[in-house]
Short mmCIF file of C-alpha atoms in Angstrom, two decimals:
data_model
loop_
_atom_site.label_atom_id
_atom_site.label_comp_id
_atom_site.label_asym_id
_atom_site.label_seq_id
_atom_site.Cartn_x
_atom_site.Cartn_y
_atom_site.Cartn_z
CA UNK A 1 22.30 10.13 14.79
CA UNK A 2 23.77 6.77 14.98
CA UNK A 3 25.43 5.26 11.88
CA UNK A 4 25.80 2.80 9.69
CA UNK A 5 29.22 1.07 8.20
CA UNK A 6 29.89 1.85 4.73
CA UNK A 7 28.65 -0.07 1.19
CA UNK A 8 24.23 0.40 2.23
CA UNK A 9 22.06 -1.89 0.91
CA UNK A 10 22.76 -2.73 -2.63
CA UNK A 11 19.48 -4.11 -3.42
CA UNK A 12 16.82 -1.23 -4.78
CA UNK A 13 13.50 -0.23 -5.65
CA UNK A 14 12.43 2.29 -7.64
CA UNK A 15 9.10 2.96 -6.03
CA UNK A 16 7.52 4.48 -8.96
CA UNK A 17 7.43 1.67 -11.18
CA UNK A 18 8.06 -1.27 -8.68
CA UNK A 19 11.37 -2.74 -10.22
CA UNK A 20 13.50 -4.42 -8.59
CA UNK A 21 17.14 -4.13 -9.62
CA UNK A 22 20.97 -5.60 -8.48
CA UNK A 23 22.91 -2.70 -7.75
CA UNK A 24 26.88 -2.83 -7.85
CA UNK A 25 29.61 0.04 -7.09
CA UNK A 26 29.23 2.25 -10.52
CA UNK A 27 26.02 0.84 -11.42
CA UNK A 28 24.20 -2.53 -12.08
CA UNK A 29 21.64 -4.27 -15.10
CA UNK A 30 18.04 -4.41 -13.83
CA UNK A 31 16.90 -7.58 -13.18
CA UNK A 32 13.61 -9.35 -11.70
CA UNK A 33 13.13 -12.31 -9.95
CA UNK A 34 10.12 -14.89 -12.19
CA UNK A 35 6.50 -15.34 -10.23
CA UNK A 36 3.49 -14.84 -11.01
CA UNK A 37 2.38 -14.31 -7.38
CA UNK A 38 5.20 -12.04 -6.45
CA UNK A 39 4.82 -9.96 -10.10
CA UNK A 40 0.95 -9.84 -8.90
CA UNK A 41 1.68 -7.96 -5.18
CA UNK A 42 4.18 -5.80 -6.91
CA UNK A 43 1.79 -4.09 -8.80
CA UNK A 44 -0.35 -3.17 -5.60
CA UNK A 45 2.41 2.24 3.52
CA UNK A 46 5.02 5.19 15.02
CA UNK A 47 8.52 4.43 14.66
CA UNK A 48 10.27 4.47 17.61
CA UNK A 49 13.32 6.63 17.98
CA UNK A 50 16.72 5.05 17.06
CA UNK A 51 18.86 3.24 19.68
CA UNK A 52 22.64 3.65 20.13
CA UNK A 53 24.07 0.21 18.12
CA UNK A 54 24.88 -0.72 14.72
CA UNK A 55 22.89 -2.40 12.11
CA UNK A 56 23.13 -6.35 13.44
CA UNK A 57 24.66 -8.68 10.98
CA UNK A 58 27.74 -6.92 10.10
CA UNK A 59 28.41 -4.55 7.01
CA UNK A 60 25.56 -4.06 4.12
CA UNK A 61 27.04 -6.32 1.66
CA UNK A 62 28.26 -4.45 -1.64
CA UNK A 63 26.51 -6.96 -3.93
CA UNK A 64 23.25 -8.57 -2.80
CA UNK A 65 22.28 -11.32 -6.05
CA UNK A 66 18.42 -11.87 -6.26
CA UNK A 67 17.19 -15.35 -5.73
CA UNK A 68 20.90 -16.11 -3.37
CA UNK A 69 19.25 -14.81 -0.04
CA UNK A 70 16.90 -16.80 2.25
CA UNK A 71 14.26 -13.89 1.96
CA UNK A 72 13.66 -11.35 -0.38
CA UNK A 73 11.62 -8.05 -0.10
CA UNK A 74 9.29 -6.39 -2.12
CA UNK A 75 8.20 -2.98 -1.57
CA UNK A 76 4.42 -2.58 -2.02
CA UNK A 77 3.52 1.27 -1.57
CA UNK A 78 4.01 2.60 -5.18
CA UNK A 79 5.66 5.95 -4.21
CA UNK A 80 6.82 7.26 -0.84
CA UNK A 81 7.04 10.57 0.66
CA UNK A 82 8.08 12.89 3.18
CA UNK A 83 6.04 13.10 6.39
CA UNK A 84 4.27 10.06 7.60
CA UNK A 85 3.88 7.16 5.43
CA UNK A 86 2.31 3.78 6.33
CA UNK A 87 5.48 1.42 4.88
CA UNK A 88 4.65 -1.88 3.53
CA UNK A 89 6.24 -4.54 2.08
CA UNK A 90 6.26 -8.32 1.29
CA UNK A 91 8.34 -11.06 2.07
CA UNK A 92 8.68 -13.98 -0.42
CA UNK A 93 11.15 -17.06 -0.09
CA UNK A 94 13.65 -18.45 -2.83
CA UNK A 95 10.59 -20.61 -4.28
CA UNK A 96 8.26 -17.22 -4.57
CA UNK A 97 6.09 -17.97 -1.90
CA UNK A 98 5.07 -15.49 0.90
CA UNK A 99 7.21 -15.50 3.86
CA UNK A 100 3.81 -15.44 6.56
CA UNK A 101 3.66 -14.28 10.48
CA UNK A 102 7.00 -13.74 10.72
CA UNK A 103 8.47 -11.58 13.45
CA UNK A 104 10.21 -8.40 11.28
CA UNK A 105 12.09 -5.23 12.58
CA UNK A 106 12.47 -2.16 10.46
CA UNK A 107 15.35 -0.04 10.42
CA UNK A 108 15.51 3.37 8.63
CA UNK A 109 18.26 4.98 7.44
CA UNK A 110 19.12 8.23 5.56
CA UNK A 111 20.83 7.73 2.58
CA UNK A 112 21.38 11.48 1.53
CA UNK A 113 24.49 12.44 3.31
CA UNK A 114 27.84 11.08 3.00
CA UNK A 115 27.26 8.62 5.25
CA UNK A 116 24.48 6.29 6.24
CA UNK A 117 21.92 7.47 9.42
CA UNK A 118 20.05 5.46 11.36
CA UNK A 119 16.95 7.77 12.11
CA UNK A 120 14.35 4.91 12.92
CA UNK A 121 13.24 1.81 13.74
CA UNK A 122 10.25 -0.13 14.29
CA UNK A 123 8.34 -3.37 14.76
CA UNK A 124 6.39 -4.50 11.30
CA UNK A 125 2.62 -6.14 11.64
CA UNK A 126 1.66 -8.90 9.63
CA UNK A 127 -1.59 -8.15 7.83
CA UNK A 128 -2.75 -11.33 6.41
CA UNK A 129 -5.46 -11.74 3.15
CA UNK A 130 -6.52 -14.56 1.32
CA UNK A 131 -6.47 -12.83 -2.28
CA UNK A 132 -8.98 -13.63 -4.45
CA UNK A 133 -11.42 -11.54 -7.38
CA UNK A 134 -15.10 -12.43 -8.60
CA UNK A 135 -15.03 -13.61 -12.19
CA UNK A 136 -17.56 -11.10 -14.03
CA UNK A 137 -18.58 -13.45 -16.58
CA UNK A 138 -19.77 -16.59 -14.62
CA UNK A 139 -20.02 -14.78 -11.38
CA UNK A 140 -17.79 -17.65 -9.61
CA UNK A 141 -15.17 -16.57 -7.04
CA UNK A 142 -11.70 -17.32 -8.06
CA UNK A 143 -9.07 -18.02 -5.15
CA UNK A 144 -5.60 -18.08 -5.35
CA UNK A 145 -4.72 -21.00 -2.87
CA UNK A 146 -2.78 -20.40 0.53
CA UNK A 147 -2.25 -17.08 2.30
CA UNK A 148 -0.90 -14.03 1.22
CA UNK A 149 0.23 -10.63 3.55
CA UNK A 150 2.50 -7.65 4.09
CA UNK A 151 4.12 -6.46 6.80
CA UNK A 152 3.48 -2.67 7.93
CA UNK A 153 4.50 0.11 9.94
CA UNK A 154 4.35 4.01 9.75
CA UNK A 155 7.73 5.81 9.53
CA UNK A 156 8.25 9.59 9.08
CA UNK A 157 10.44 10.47 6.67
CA UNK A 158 12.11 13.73 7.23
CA UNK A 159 13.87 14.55 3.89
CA UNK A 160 13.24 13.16 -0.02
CA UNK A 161 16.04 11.17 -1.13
CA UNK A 162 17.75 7.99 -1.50
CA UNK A 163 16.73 5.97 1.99
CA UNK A 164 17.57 2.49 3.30
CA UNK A 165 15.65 -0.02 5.21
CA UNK A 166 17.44 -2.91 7.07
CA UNK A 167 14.95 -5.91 7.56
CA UNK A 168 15.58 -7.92 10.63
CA UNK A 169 13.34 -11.61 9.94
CA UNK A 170 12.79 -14.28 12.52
CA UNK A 171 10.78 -16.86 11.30
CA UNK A 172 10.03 -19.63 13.35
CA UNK A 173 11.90 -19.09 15.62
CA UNK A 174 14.84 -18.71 13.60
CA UNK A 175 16.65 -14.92 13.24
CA UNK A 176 17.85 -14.78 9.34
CA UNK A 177 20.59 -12.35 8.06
CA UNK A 178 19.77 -8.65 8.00
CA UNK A 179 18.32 -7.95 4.81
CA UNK A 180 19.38 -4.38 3.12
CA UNK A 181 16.99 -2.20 0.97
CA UNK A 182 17.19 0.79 -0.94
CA UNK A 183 14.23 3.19 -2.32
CA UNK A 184 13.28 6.73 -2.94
CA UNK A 185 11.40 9.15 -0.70
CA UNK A 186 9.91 12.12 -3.09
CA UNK A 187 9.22 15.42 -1.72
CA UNK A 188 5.47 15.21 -2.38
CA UNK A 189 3.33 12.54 -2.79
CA UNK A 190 1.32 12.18 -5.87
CA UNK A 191 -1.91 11.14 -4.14
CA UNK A 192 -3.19 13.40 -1.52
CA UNK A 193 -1.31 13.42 2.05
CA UNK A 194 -2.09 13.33 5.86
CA UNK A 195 -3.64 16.86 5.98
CA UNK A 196 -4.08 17.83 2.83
CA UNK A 197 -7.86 18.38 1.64
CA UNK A 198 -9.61 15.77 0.11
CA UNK A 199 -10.50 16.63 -3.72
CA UNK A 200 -13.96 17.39 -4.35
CA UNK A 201 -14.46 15.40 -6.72
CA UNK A 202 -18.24 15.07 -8.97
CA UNK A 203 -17.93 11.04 -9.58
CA UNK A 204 -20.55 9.11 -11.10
CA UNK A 205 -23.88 7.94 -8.81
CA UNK A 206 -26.70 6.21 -9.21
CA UNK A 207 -28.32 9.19 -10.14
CA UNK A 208 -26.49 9.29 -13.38
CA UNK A 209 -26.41 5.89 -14.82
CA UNK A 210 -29.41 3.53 -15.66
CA UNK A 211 -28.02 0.77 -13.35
CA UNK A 212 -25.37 0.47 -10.78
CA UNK A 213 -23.11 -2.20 -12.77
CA UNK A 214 -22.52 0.73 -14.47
CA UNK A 215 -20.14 2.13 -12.44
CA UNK A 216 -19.74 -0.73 -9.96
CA UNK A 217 -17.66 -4.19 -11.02
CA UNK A 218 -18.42 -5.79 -7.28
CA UNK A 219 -20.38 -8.85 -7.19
CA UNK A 220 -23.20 -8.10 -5.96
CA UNK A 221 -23.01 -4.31 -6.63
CA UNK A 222 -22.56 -1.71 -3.73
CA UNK A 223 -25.50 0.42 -4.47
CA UNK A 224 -25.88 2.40 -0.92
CA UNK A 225 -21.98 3.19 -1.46
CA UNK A 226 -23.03 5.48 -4.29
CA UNK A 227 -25.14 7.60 -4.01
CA UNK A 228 -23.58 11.10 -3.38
CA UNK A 229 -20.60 12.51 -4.77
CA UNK A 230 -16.99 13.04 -2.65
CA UNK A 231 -17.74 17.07 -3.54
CA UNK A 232 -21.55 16.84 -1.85
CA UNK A 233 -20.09 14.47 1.15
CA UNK A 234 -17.73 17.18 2.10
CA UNK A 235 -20.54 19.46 3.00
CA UNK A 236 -22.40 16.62 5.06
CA UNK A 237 -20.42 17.78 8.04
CA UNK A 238 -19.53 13.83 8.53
CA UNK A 239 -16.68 11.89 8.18
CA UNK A 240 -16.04 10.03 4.93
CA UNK A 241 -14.45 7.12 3.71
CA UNK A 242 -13.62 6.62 0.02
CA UNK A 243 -12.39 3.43 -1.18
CA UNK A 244 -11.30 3.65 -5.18
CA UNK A 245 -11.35 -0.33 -5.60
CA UNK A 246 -12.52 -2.11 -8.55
CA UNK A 247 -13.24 -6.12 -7.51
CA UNK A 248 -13.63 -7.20 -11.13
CA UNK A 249 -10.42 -5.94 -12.94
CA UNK A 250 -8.26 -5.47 -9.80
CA UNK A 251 -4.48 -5.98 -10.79
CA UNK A 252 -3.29 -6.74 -7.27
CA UNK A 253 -6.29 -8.94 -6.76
CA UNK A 254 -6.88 -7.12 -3.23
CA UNK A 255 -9.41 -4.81 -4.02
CA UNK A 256 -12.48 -7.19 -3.01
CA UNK A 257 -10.57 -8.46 0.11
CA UNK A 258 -10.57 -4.39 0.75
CA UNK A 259 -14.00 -3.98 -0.06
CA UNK A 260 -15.25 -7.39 2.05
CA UNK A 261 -13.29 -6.90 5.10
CA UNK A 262 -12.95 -3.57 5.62
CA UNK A 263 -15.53 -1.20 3.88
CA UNK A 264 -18.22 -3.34 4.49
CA UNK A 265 -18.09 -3.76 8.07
CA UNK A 266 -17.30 -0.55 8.67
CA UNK A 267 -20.61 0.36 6.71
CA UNK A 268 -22.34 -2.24 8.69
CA UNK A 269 -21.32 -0.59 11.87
CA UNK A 270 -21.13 3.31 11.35
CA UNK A 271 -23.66 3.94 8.36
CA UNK A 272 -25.13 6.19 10.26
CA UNK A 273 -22.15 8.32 11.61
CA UNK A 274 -19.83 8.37 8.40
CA UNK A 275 -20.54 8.67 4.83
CA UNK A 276 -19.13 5.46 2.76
CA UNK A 277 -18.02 6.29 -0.87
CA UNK A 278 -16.75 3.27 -3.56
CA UNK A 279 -15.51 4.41 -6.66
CA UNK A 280 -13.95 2.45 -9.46
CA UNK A 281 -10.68 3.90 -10.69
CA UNK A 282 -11.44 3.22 -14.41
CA UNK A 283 -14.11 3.70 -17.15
CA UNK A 284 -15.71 -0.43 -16.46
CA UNK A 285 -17.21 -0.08 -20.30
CA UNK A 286 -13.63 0.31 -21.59
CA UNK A 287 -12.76 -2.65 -19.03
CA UNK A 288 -15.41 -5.14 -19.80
CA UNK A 289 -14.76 -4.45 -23.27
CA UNK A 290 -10.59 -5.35 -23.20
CA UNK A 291 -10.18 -2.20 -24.81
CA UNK A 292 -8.08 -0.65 -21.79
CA UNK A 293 -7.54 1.01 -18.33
CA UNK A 294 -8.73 4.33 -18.70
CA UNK A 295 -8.81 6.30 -15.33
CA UNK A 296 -12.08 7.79 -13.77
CA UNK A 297 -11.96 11.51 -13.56
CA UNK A 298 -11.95 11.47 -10.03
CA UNK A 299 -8.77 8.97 -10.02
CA UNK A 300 -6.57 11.36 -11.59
CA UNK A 301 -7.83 14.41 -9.89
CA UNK A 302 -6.66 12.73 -6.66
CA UNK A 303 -3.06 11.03 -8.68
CA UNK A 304 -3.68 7.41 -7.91
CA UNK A 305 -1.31 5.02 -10.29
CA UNK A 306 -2.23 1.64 -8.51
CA UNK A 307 -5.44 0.47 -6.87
CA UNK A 308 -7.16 -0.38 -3.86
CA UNK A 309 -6.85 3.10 -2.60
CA UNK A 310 -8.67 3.96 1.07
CA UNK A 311 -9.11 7.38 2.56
CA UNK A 312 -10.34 8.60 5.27
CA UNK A 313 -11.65 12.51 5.79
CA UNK A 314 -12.29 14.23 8.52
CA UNK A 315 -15.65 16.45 8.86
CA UNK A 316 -13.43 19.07 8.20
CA UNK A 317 -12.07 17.67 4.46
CA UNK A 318 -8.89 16.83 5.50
CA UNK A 319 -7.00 13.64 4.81
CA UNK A 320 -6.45 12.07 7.91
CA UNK A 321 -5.54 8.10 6.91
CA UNK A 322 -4.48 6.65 3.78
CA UNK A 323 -4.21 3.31 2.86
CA UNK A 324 -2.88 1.49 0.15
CA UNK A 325 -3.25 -1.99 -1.59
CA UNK A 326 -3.49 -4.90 1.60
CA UNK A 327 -5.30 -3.10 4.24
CA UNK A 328 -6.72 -4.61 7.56
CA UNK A 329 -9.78 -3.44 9.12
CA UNK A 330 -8.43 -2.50 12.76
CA UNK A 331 -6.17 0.00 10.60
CA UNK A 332 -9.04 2.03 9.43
CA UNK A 333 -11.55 1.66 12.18
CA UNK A 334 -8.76 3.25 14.42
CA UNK A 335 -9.17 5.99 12.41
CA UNK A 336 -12.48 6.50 11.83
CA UNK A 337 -12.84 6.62 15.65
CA UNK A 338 -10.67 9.09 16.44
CA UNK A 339 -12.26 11.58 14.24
CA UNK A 340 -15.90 10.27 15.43
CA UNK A 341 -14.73 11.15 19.09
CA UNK A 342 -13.18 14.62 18.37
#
């Protein structure tokens, strides 16, 4: 494969916990960058085969200080894995606003040899949202003002690891430096993978509470998206799609955009061919009362740490798209055709 000069990107994240740290030769002090916007997307993943040339811009620096650069990444899946992994990440300037629409190119590289190897690379979309969560008391909507987005691509990761990403910007119309990146591919992922069979899992329904606020924070409540279990949609013979999203409480402030712009359309178009399943990842008593964030039962029998969560199953139970935190509709309808047309 082709390779990289020496001294790869010295800025990391440790995917698990979404830290960001400065990472020198022997070692380096974690450190974050302030904003509340930036802080607020880090708690929310086909590339083409590699060319012959070098990463553009030179060497990786040895040093990269946050805040110095003209661009700074954040890595927004919350743990990575090998196979196929929908890669996303955000772009925020030195004032902590979102870098939007930019034109970005992805470059992979395998960190776990002795020397860097460039095994991928490919173009990043721009999937836009305007972030915003329903206030449960009053009922208002609450905005944050301006645009948000990430940019995504899928990217197969052969081997867990240590892996680097070079991110090649041009905003308009303006090519910045290469920006080097650093995080961890684990062996398996803690949430179900491409393939795997979805978890049959008994949630709550209307059939077991007194009224649907019960077990649904949206505003107005979801009723039609439950009223059968993920273990009783598996036998339907249909494809499902299961969106653990709570709009109230929603850290990332992305699950309503999630549940407005892509579950419900979907619903309003293929009701009849899919079966559409919204659970909330905690216990919404607990919630409402500021007591905590207890998980559902069904959230930890599928290991989700962060939320919005989307999955799509095929008639057969299998996992056949995944999608986490800023999702765009096209994404999942995709999908959800593919499996409707065999």
């Amino acid at each position: 494969g082709d390779r990289a000069p020496p001294g790869l990107p010295a800025v990391t994240a440790d995917t698990a916990t979404g830290a960001r740290a400065e990472s020198r030769a022997g070692g380096g002090a974690g450190l974050c960058r302030p904003g509340v916007l930036i802080l607020a997307l880090a708690a929310l993943g086909v590339a083409a085969c590699a060319g012959s040339s070098e990463p553009s811009g030179g060497r990786f620096p040895d040093v990269i200080t946050l805040g110095e650069g003209e661009v700074f990444p954040i890595l927004t899946n919350h743990t990575l894995a090998v196979g196929v992994n929908r890669f996303s990440l955000m772009l925020a300037d030195q004032e902590d606003s979102p870098l939007l629409g930019a034109d970005v190119l992805l470059r992979f590289f395998d960190l776990t040899g002795e020397e860097p190897v460039l095994k991928s690379q490919a173009d990043a979309r721009f999937i836009p949202v305007e972030l915003f969560f329903i206030d449960e008391r009053s009922g208002k909507e609450k905005r944050y003002e301006g645009g948000n987005g990430v940019y995504v691509t899928r990217v197969d990761f052969d081997a867990p690891g240590r892996w680097g990403v070079e991110i090649n910007v041009t905003a308009d119309g303006t090519q910045l430096e290469p920006i080097p990146f650093q995080f961890d591919v684990l062996e398996v992922s803690p949430e179900p993978a491409i393939g795997d069979p979805a978890p049959p899992s008994r949630q709550l329904t209307l059939a077991d509470v007194a009224h649907v606020t019960e077990i649904d924070s949206s505003f107005p409540p979801r009723p039609h998206m439950h009223e059968i279990t993920v273990a009783d949609a598996l036998t339907a013979g249909k494809p499902i799609l299961v969106a653990f999203a709570t709009p109230a409480f929603c850290e990332s402030r992305t699950c309503g955009p999630v549940m407005d712009t892509v579950m419900d359309p979907l619903y309003e178009t293929y009701a009849d061919e899919a079966v559409f399943i919204h659970i909330e990842p905690f216990q919404l008593k607990e919630l409402r009362e500021g007591i905590d964030r207890i998980p559902v039962e069904a959230t930890a029998e599928w290991g989700l740490q962060t939320e919005p969560w989307l999955f799509v199953i095929d008639e057969q139970g299998r996992i056949v798209g995944k999608f986490e935190g800023i999702i765009a509709l096209d994404e999942v309808e995709t999908v959800l055709v593919r499996v409707l047309e065999g």
